[in-house]
Amino acid sequence: MPPTLRRTIPWICAAVLGLFGAGFPYHASLAAPLFFLASAVILGVPHGACDPWVPGWVRQKPSRFPFLFCFFVAYLSLSFLYLLVWKVASFPATVFFLLLTAWHWGTADASLLFPPGGRWFCFGLGRGLLVMLGPFAFHTPEAWQVVQLMAPAAGPAPAPLFFQGFLILPLLLTLISHPGKTEWGETILILLLLGLTPPLVGVGTYFVAFHAWRHLLRLADLRDHLASQADLRLWLRSLGRLLAFAVPLTIATLLLLPLLPRFLGPMPETPEQWVGAYLILLAVLTLPHAILVGWVDWKSINLKR
């Protein structure tokens, strides 16, 4: 994919929002819940709403109705089973969600840089843990409040030093992967973003501008077989078509959001409480989505052999 799209846009978003958080911390905290909720329509949910068509694009065969029916049944069944676990054990389910997200986001970035192997593993795990641990290391009380939105019985927050000590691990993993100067620059930029902005703004920016954006670029490559040197207008048209594909399932997914609190507990009354419901919705959909992306990675390895 073109470096202009893969790097420049995420970096600009991170720099602008990092400066906003540093210059206007009160306003950034005030806007944080609505900012994160906006990802429901700005790439966050849409990037996963293309999932039913991904196997057909990978196999270069159109997905017929019987396959799509089975896909939806398996996808939604896995999501519902995770939701049942959440109802009876919300804190372990939340921890699993954070670890799964770290793996999924980190390996998604690693797949753009390295073939599967030791460097891929170390960079992917390091990047994902950095994004997940950063908010807890820099903004422990605020980050733990987000955990309590998903798991009210989480209890009091650990001391900041607990998370700050663990932050050394992703940096060591990144170092072991021997990334280039560009990757180190991006790592430092992400650290600054997470340190200067409230957790929902920092993680929300990474979710939309880095993860979801790059996933859509990867899908554009899978679907339309675009070369990195292709005209940017071709890439943008392909992204537009993908987002059009995503509209029906994005709407259907968002219609589920008001139903979750009825199943799990009281209805949210504030934007902060709606963030908790939205995060749980993302969690139960992330599990089958991450499995699908893992399958795409596996197929890509086999195709290259």
XYZ file of C-alpha atoms in Angstrom:
305
model
C 0.000 0.000 0.000
C 1.248 3.555 -0.680
C 3.336 5.035 2.173
C 1.441 8.302 1.741
C -1.783 6.595 2.790
C -0.279 4.074 5.236
C 1.844 6.515 7.232
C 1.073 10.149 6.505
C -2.626 10.174 7.402
C -2.245 8.240 10.707
C 0.760 10.347 11.686
C -1.033 13.629 10.992
C -4.038 12.501 13.034
C -1.805 11.429 15.922
C 0.182 14.678 15.852
C -2.879 16.937 15.678
C -4.778 15.145 18.436
C -1.660 14.829 20.589
C -1.123 18.597 20.366
C -4.800 19.174 21.102
C -4.552 17.002 24.211
C -1.402 18.779 25.366
C -2.760 22.278 24.715
C -6.337 21.805 25.850
C -6.386 18.948 28.397
C -9.751 19.937 29.930
C -11.502 20.127 26.564
C -9.873 16.867 25.446
C -11.174 15.070 28.552
C -14.621 16.575 28.064
C -14.785 15.456 24.425
C -13.191 12.022 24.982
C -16.370 9.898 25.316
C -18.042 11.416 22.250
C -14.767 11.218 20.330
C -14.516 7.485 21.003
C -18.187 6.869 20.249
C -17.693 8.578 16.876
C -15.519 5.635 15.820
C -18.757 3.678 15.503
C -19.331 5.403 12.170
C -15.839 6.732 11.356
C -14.020 3.567 10.208
C -14.131 1.744 13.552
C -17.207 -0.439 13.022
C -17.148 -0.151 9.190
C -13.684 -1.722 8.907
C -15.068 -4.946 10.401
C -18.377 -4.746 8.545
C -16.603 -5.965 5.387
C -15.789 -9.311 7.053
C -18.397 -11.494 5.278
C -16.856 -10.758 1.879
C -13.207 -11.134 2.908
C -12.964 -14.935 2.394
C -14.233 -14.538 -1.166
C -11.697 -11.818 -1.888
C -8.860 -13.908 -0.462
C -9.874 -17.013 -2.447
C -10.740 -14.880 -5.489
C -14.160 -16.529 -5.627
C -17.467 -14.726 -5.069
C -19.138 -15.570 -1.759
C -22.488 -17.249 -2.477
C -25.546 -17.185 -0.229
C -24.980 -20.628 1.399
C -21.469 -19.609 2.432
C -22.613 -16.188 3.679
C -25.406 -17.806 5.711
C -22.976 -20.216 7.393
C -20.495 -17.378 7.917
C -23.071 -15.207 9.705
C -24.247 -18.107 11.869
C -20.692 -18.960 12.969
C -19.676 -15.299 13.420
C -22.700 -14.312 15.484
C -22.704 -17.549 17.497
C -19.106 -16.928 18.588
C -19.964 -13.333 19.474
C -23.000 -14.432 21.490
C -21.013 -17.050 23.405
C -18.487 -14.365 24.350
C -21.356 -12.125 25.448
C -22.654 -14.909 27.702
C -19.209 -15.188 29.279
C -19.241 -11.418 29.785
C -22.559 -11.624 31.636
C -21.240 -14.088 34.208
C -17.558 -13.006 34.384
C -17.212 -9.439 33.175
C -13.737 -8.706 34.544
C -11.986 -11.797 33.074
C -13.856 -11.127 29.811
C -12.559 -7.540 29.844
C -8.965 -8.633 30.458
C -9.246 -11.136 27.619
C -10.613 -8.390 25.350
C -7.659 -6.115 26.119
C -5.143 -8.905 25.487
C -6.898 -10.029 22.301
C -6.988 -6.436 21.047
C -3.284 -6.015 21.801
C -2.493 -9.130 19.762
C -4.879 -8.257 16.914
C -3.811 -4.627 16.541
C -0.124 -5.335 16.993
C 0.112 -8.218 14.534
C -1.909 -6.206 12.008
C 0.862 -3.594 12.008
C 3.578 -6.267 12.055
C 2.093 -7.938 8.963
C 2.740 -4.748 6.997
C 6.443 -4.838 7.869
C 7.681 -8.397 8.352
C 6.920 -11.920 7.132
C 5.688 -14.260 9.882
C 8.541 -15.205 12.175
C 10.413 -13.966 15.196
C 10.577 -10.309 14.185
C 6.886 -10.331 13.243
C 5.969 -11.864 16.609
C 8.103 -9.488 18.694
C 7.071 -6.342 16.861
C 3.394 -7.302 16.820
C 3.243 -8.184 20.498
C 5.296 -5.112 21.396
C 3.129 -2.725 19.380
C -0.132 -4.130 20.727
C 1.002 -4.131 24.352
C 2.300 -0.585 23.959
C -1.116 0.687 22.838
C -2.963 -1.223 25.578
C -0.548 -0.507 28.447
C 0.231 3.123 27.580
C -3.061 4.609 28.836
C -2.791 2.651 32.098
C 0.828 3.752 32.614
C 0.208 7.442 31.867
C -3.395 7.917 33.019
C -4.110 5.107 35.477
C -7.285 6.475 37.160
C -8.941 7.468 33.865
C -7.982 4.223 32.118
C -9.260 2.128 35.035
C -12.566 4.006 34.911
C -12.940 2.720 31.343
C -12.308 -0.828 32.607
C -15.006 -0.319 35.248
C -17.445 0.749 32.536
C -17.046 -2.734 31.050
C -16.615 -4.585 34.353
C -18.219 -2.708 37.276
C -16.831 -5.267 39.745
C -13.223 -4.614 38.663
C -12.362 -3.064 42.023
C -9.894 -0.232 42.706
C -7.144 0.606 40.242
C -3.646 -0.800 40.828
C -0.858 1.676 41.482
C 0.458 3.463 38.359
C 3.893 1.981 39.021
C 2.466 -1.481 38.315
C 1.640 -0.542 34.725
C 4.693 1.655 34.255
C 6.935 -1.294 35.088
C 5.206 -3.469 32.510
C 5.613 -0.730 29.869
C 9.259 -1.745 29.573
C 8.165 -5.070 28.028
C 6.696 -3.720 24.752
C 9.681 -1.424 24.295
C 12.066 -4.378 24.737
C 10.033 -6.477 22.298
C 10.148 -3.647 19.774
C 13.907 -3.384 20.229
C 14.350 -7.148 19.718
C 12.423 -6.969 16.430
C 15.077 -4.582 15.000
C 12.651 -2.154 13.355
C 13.839 0.645 11.102
C 14.022 4.332 11.966
C 10.557 4.909 10.514
C 9.001 2.289 12.805
C 10.832 3.695 15.820
C 9.568 7.146 14.899
C 6.003 5.822 14.755
C 6.448 4.068 18.101
C 7.606 7.304 19.731
C 4.707 9.194 18.139
C 2.219 6.650 19.537
C 3.803 6.918 22.992
C 3.464 10.711 22.880
C -0.138 10.423 21.703
C -1.010 8.082 24.576
C 0.832 10.234 27.091
C -0.653 13.572 26.016
C -4.281 12.594 25.496
C -7.001 10.996 27.651
C -7.214 7.193 27.203
C -10.348 7.299 25.048
C -8.778 9.871 22.727
C -5.386 8.165 22.458
C -6.706 4.643 21.958
C -9.583 5.921 19.818
C -7.120 7.664 17.517
C -5.045 4.521 17.146
C -8.187 2.433 16.565
C -9.460 4.647 13.751
C -6.423 6.317 12.184
C -3.945 3.439 12.462
C -5.713 0.100 12.821
C -9.028 0.513 10.975
C -7.527 2.721 8.249
C -4.686 0.299 7.512
C -7.025 -2.688 7.619
C -9.190 -1.063 4.951
C -6.093 -0.371 2.840
C -5.164 -4.037 3.149
C -8.678 -5.046 2.067
C -8.437 -2.702 -0.918
C -5.262 -4.521 -1.931
C -6.924 -7.939 -1.452
C -10.070 -7.010 -3.364
C -8.695 -4.942 -6.234
C -5.042 -6.139 -6.339
C -3.695 -2.598 -6.413
C 0.038 -1.984 -6.675
C 1.693 0.310 -4.140
C 2.723 2.576 -7.013
C -0.836 2.839 -8.350
C -2.448 6.248 -8.583
C -3.762 7.406 -5.204
C -7.136 8.027 -6.830
C -7.443 4.292 -7.544
C -6.769 3.508 -3.888
C -9.269 6.116 -2.724
C -11.937 4.801 -5.101
C -11.328 1.288 -3.801
C -11.660 2.523 -0.202
C -14.909 4.253 -1.152
C -16.304 1.009 -2.538
C -15.300 -0.862 0.617
C -17.041 1.681 2.818
C -20.150 1.355 0.654
C -20.007 -2.423 1.184
C -19.817 -1.781 4.920
C -22.873 0.491 5.238
C -25.610 -2.177 5.684
C -23.743 -4.172 8.316
C -22.530 -1.021 10.078
C -26.162 0.067 10.498
C -27.195 -3.431 11.610
C -24.362 -3.529 14.149
C -25.255 -0.148 15.609
C -28.864 -1.277 16.003
C -27.558 -3.920 18.396
C -25.941 -1.306 20.654
C -29.114 -0.311 22.576
C -29.931 -4.008 23.123
C -26.694 -4.843 24.950
C -27.472 -2.928 28.164
C -30.874 -4.634 28.346
C -29.055 -7.968 28.396
C -26.160 -7.012 30.666
C -27.596 -4.451 33.056
C -29.195 -0.997 33.398
C -29.538 1.331 30.423
C -26.727 3.902 30.088
C -27.655 7.473 30.927
C -24.438 9.356 30.050
C -21.982 9.296 27.129
C -19.429 7.656 29.431
C -21.813 4.796 30.184
C -22.574 4.381 26.481
C -18.815 4.017 25.926
C -18.937 0.939 28.166
C -21.754 -0.632 26.123
C -19.991 0.245 22.873
C -16.731 -1.311 24.067
C -18.527 -4.537 24.960
C -20.103 -4.555 21.498
C -16.642 -4.093 19.970
C -15.278 -6.860 22.189
C -17.779 -9.535 21.174
C -17.287 -8.643 17.501
C -13.495 -8.461 17.778
C -13.207 -12.162 18.657
C -14.521 -13.558 15.320
C -12.977 -10.614 13.437
C -9.512 -11.358 14.847
C -9.892 -15.045 13.978
C -10.810 -14.096 10.411
C -7.786 -11.789 10.093
C -5.579 -14.577 11.452
C -6.962 -16.836 8.722
C -6.175 -14.159 6.117
C -2.585 -14.007 7.399
C -2.321 -17.805 7.219
C -3.682 -17.886 3.664
C -1.289 -15.108 2.640
C 1.661 -17.181 3.897
C 0.530 -20.224 1.912
C -0.027 -18.186 -1.252
C 3.518 -16.817 -1.071
C 5.083 -20.284 -0.824
